[in-house]
XYZ file of C-alpha atoms in Angstrom:
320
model
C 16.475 -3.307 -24.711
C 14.180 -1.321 -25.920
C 13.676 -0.848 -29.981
C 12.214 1.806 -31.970
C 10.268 0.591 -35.237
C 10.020 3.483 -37.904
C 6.853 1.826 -39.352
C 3.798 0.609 -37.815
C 4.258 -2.882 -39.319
C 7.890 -3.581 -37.893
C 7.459 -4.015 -34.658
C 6.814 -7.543 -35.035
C 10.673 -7.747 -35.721
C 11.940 -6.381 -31.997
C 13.243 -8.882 -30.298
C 11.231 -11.408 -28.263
C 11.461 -10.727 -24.063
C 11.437 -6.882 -25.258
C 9.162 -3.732 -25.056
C 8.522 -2.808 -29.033
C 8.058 0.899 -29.798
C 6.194 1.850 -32.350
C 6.851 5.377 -33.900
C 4.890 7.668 -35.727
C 5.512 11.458 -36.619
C 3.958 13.125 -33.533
C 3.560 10.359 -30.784
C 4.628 6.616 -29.694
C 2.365 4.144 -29.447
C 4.126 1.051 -27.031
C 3.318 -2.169 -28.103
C 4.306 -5.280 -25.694
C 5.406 -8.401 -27.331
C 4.801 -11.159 -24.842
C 4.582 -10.353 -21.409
C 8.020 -10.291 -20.210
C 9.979 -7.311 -20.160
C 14.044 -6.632 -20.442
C 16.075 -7.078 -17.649
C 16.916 -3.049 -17.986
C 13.379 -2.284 -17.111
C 12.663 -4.923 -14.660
C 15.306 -2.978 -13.200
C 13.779 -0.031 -13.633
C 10.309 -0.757 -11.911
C 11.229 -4.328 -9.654
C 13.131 -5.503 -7.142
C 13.859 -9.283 -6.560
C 13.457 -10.762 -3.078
C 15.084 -13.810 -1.327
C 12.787 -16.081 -2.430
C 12.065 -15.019 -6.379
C 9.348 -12.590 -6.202
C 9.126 -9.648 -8.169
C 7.781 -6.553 -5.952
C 7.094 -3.398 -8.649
C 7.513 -0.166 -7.047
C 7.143 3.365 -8.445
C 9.830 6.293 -7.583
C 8.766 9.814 -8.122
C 10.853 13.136 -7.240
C 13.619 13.392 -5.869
C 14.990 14.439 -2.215
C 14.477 12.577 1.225
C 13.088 9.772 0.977
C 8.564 9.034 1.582
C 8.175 4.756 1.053
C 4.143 4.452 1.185
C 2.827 1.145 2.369
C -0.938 0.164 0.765
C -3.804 -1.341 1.674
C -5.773 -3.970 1.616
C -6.720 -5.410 -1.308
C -5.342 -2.569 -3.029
C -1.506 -1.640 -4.763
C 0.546 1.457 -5.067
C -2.186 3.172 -7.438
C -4.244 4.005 -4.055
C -1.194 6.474 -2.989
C -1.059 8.152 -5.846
C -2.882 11.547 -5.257
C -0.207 11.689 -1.975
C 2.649 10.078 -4.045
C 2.521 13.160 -6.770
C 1.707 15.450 -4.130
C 5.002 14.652 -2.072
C 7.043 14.247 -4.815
C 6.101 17.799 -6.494
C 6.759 19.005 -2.996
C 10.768 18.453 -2.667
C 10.830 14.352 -1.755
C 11.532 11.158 -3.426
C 7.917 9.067 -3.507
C 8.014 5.448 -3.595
C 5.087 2.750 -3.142
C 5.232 -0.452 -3.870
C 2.843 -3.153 -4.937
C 3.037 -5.373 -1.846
C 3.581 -8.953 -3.029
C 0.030 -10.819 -4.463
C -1.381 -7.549 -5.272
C -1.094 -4.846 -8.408
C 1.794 -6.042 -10.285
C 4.125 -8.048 -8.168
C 4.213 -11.448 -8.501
C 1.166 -13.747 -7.227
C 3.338 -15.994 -5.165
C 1.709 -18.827 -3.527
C 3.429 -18.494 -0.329
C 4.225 -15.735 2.116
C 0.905 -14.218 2.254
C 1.434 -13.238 6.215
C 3.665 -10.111 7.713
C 7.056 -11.190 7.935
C 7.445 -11.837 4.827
C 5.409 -8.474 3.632
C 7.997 -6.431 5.853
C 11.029 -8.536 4.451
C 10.202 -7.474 0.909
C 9.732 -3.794 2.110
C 12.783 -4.392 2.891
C 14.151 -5.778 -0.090
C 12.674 -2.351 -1.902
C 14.665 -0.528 0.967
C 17.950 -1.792 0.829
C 17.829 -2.287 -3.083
C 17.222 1.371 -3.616
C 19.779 2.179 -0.468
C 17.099 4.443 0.870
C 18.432 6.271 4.348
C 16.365 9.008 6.854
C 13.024 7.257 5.380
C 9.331 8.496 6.375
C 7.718 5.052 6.287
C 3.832 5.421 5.520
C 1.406 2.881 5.985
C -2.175 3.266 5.343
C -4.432 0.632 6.331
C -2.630 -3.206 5.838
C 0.358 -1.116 4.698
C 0.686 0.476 8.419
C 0.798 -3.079 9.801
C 3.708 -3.494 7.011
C 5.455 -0.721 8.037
C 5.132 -1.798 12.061
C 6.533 -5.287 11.361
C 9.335 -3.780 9.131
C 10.569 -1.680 12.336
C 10.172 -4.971 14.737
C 12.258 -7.288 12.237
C 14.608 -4.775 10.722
C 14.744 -1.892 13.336
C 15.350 2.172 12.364
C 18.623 2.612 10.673
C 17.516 3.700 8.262
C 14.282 5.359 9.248
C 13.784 8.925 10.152
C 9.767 8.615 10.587
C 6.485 6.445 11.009
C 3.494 7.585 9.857
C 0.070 4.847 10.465
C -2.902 5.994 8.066
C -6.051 4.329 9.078
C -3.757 1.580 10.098
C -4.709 -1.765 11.462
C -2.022 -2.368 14.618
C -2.058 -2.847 17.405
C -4.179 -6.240 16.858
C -7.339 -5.831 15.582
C -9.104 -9.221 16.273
C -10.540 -9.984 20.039
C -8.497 -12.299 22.387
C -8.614 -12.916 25.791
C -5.369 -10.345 26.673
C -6.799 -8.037 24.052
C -10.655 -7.966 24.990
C -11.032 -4.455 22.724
C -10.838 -6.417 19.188
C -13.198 -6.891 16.490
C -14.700 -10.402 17.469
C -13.231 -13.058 14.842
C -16.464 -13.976 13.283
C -16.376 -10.450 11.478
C -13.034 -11.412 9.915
C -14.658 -14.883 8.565
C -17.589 -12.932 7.168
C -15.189 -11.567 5.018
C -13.003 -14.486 4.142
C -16.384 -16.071 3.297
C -17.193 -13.545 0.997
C -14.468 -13.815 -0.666
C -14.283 -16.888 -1.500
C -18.108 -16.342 -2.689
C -18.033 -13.487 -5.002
C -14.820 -11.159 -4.098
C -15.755 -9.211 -7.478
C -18.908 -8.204 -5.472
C -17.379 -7.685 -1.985
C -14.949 -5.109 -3.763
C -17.903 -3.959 -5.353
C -19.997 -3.707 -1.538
C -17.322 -2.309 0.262
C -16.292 0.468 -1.949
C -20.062 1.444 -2.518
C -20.350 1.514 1.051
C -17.936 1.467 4.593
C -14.512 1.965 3.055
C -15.460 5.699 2.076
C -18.103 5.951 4.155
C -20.297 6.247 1.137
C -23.353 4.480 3.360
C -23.507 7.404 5.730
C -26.034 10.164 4.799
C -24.895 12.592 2.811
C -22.149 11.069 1.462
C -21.242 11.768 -2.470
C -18.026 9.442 -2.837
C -17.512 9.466 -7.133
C -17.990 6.004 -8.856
C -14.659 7.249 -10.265
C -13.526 6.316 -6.809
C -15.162 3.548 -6.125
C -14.474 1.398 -9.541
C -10.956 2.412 -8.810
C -10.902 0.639 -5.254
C -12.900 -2.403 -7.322
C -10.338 -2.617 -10.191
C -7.339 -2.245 -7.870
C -9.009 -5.295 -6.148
C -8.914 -7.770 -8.982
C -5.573 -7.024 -9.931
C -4.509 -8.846 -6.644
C -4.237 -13.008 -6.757
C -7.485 -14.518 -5.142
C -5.484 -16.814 -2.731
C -3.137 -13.609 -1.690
C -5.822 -11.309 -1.009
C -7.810 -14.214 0.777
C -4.539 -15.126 3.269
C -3.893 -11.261 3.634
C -7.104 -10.750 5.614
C -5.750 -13.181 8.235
C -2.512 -11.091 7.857
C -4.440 -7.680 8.577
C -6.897 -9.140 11.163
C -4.724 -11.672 13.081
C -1.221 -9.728 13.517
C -0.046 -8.693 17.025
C 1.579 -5.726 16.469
C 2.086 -4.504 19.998
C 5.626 -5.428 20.067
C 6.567 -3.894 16.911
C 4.576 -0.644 17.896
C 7.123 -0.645 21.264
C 9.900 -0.803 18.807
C 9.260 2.390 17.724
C 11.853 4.788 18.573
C 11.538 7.289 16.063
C 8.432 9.926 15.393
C 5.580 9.145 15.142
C 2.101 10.329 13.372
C -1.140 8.672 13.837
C -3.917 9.721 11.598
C -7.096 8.173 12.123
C -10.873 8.834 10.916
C -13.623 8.818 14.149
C -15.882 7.221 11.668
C -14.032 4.247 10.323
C -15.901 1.280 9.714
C -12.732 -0.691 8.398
C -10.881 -0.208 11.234
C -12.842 1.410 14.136
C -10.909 4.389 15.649
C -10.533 2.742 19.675
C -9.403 -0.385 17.840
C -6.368 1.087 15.644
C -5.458 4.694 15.606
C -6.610 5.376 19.487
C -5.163 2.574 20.548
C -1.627 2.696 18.234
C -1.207 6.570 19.587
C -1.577 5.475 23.140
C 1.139 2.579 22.613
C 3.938 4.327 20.860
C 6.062 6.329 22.777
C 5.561 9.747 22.051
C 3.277 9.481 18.994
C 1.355 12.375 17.777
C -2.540 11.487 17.178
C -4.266 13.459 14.544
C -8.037 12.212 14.135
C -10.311 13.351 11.259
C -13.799 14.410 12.655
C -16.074 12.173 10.508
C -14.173 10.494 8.305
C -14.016 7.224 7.364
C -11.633 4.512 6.437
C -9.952 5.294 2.877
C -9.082 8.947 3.404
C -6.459 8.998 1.586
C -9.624 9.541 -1.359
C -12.245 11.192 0.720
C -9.459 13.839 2.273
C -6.505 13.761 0.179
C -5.920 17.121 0.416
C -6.119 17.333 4.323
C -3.751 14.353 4.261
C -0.952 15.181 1.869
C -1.329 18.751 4.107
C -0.716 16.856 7.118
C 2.182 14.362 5.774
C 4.059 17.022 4.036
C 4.220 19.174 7.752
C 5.147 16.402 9.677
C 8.022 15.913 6.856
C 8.862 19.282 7.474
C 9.303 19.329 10.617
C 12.533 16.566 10.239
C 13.989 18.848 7.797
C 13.595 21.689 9.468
């Protein structure tokens, strides 16, 4: 429960396990003792999976239903510019800190896409969310895939794929368009080097697209993608690059039986174009394919506006 202290020195009496507020005559200044929190507000802001972890989520609005998926190595923070946009627009906005990143719990295990699309839907079913538009930018669009292959469309209405990774991103023999693996080790290498500094590298330069000419991406921007970064477990946002890189999605994109939006950037160095967004729209049965002339990876920064535009038609046009 939460307690109200009338002086600034009481709040050392609030119970132990319990936010402390500390009141004074124009504002409230919260101060945590320890860092567990009441079972009313884990309530509030987590929901309990199968196996013990702790995914937080954030619901704005109210109305139908938008669950937004995140990136890689990033947490529910990186929707929010689309999150308050949607829910100031007539729907309910929820994203979630995918397990190992932002504020959910660092597990050791279940690093890897099944268990990412169980715990989506964990969030689902705990908040009894029906006629969903599932979002998934980046990592969070191979989430949202893998939830419709393991737990089918019941309860969704639409799939929208940001600048998503499926169908498979790394190069096989049956899939000879992939990124050869060697790219995905350069990255596991650096992050088990200096992952402060690869945050650091690829915000300053492919994720926004800030190494083309011209480009003007804030360090506002930038420090955010680097912060968001750190707040994720080292060994979960090491195993997730396997998870993003060495996921067949194919089947889960023929799953697919509601509709579908693809939005993709033509210059995305994260996820080239003919590798994800191309090659998604062309596999999903009667997907729509929007592409952004020139942009890059993380637009849901470097065109926010264009994409909350975009999201909010398409969640129009099931309403309508």
């Amino acid at each position: 429960m939460t307690t109200c202290a009338r002086s600034i020195g009481s709040w050392a009496s609030a119970p132990a396990g319990s936010f402390a507020t500390v009141c004074t005559t124009d504002y409230a200044v919260c101060v945590i003792r320890g860092w567990t929190r009441s079972q009313q507000d884990r309530r509030m802001a987590f929901v309990r999976t199968a196996d013990g972890a702790e995914i937080y989520y954030k619901d704005w609005g109210s109305g139908r239903p938008v669950v937004l998926s995140h990136g890689w190595p990033l947490n529910s923070d990186s929707w929010e510019a689309q999150q308050l946009f949607l829910a100031s627009n007539g729907y309910r906005a929820i994203a979630h800190d995918r397990r190992g990143h932002g504020r959910s719990t660092q597990t050791w295990d279940g690093n890897e896409m099944d268990t990412y699309a169980d715990d989506l839907a964990a969030v689902v079913e705990a908040l009894d969310l029906r006629e969903i538009t599932l979002v998934g930018f980046s990592t969070g669009g191979g989430e949202v895939a893998r939830y419709v292959g393991r737990h089918g469309t019941s309860r969704v209405a639409q799939v929208v794929l940001v600048s998503a990774v499926p169908p498979f991103m790394t190069r096989t023999p049956d899939n000879p368009g992939g990124l050869p693996i060697d790219v995905f080790d350069g990255i596991r290498a650096g992050s088990l080097a200096d992952r402060s500094q690869q945050y650091h590298d690829l915000a300053d330069g492919p994720f926004f697209g800030n190494n083309r000419p011209g480009a003007d991406v804030s360090a506002g921007i930038r420090e955010a993608f680097w912060r968001q970064g750190l707040q994720a477990g080292h060994r979960n946002a090491y195993e997730c690059i396997a998870a993003f890189s060495g996921t067949d999605f194919r089947a889960d994109l023929d799953a697919i039986d509601v509709p579908a939006l693809v939005i993709h950037g033509d210059d995305d160095q994260v996820v080239p174009f003919a590798v994800g967004g191309q090659a998604s729209a062309a596999r999903i049965k009667n997907a729509r394919l929007t592409v952004y002339p020139g942009a890059p990876h993380g637009i849901t920064d470097t065109h926010k506006e264009q994409l909350g535009s975009d999201l909010l038609a398409f969640l129009k046009e099931y309403d309508a």
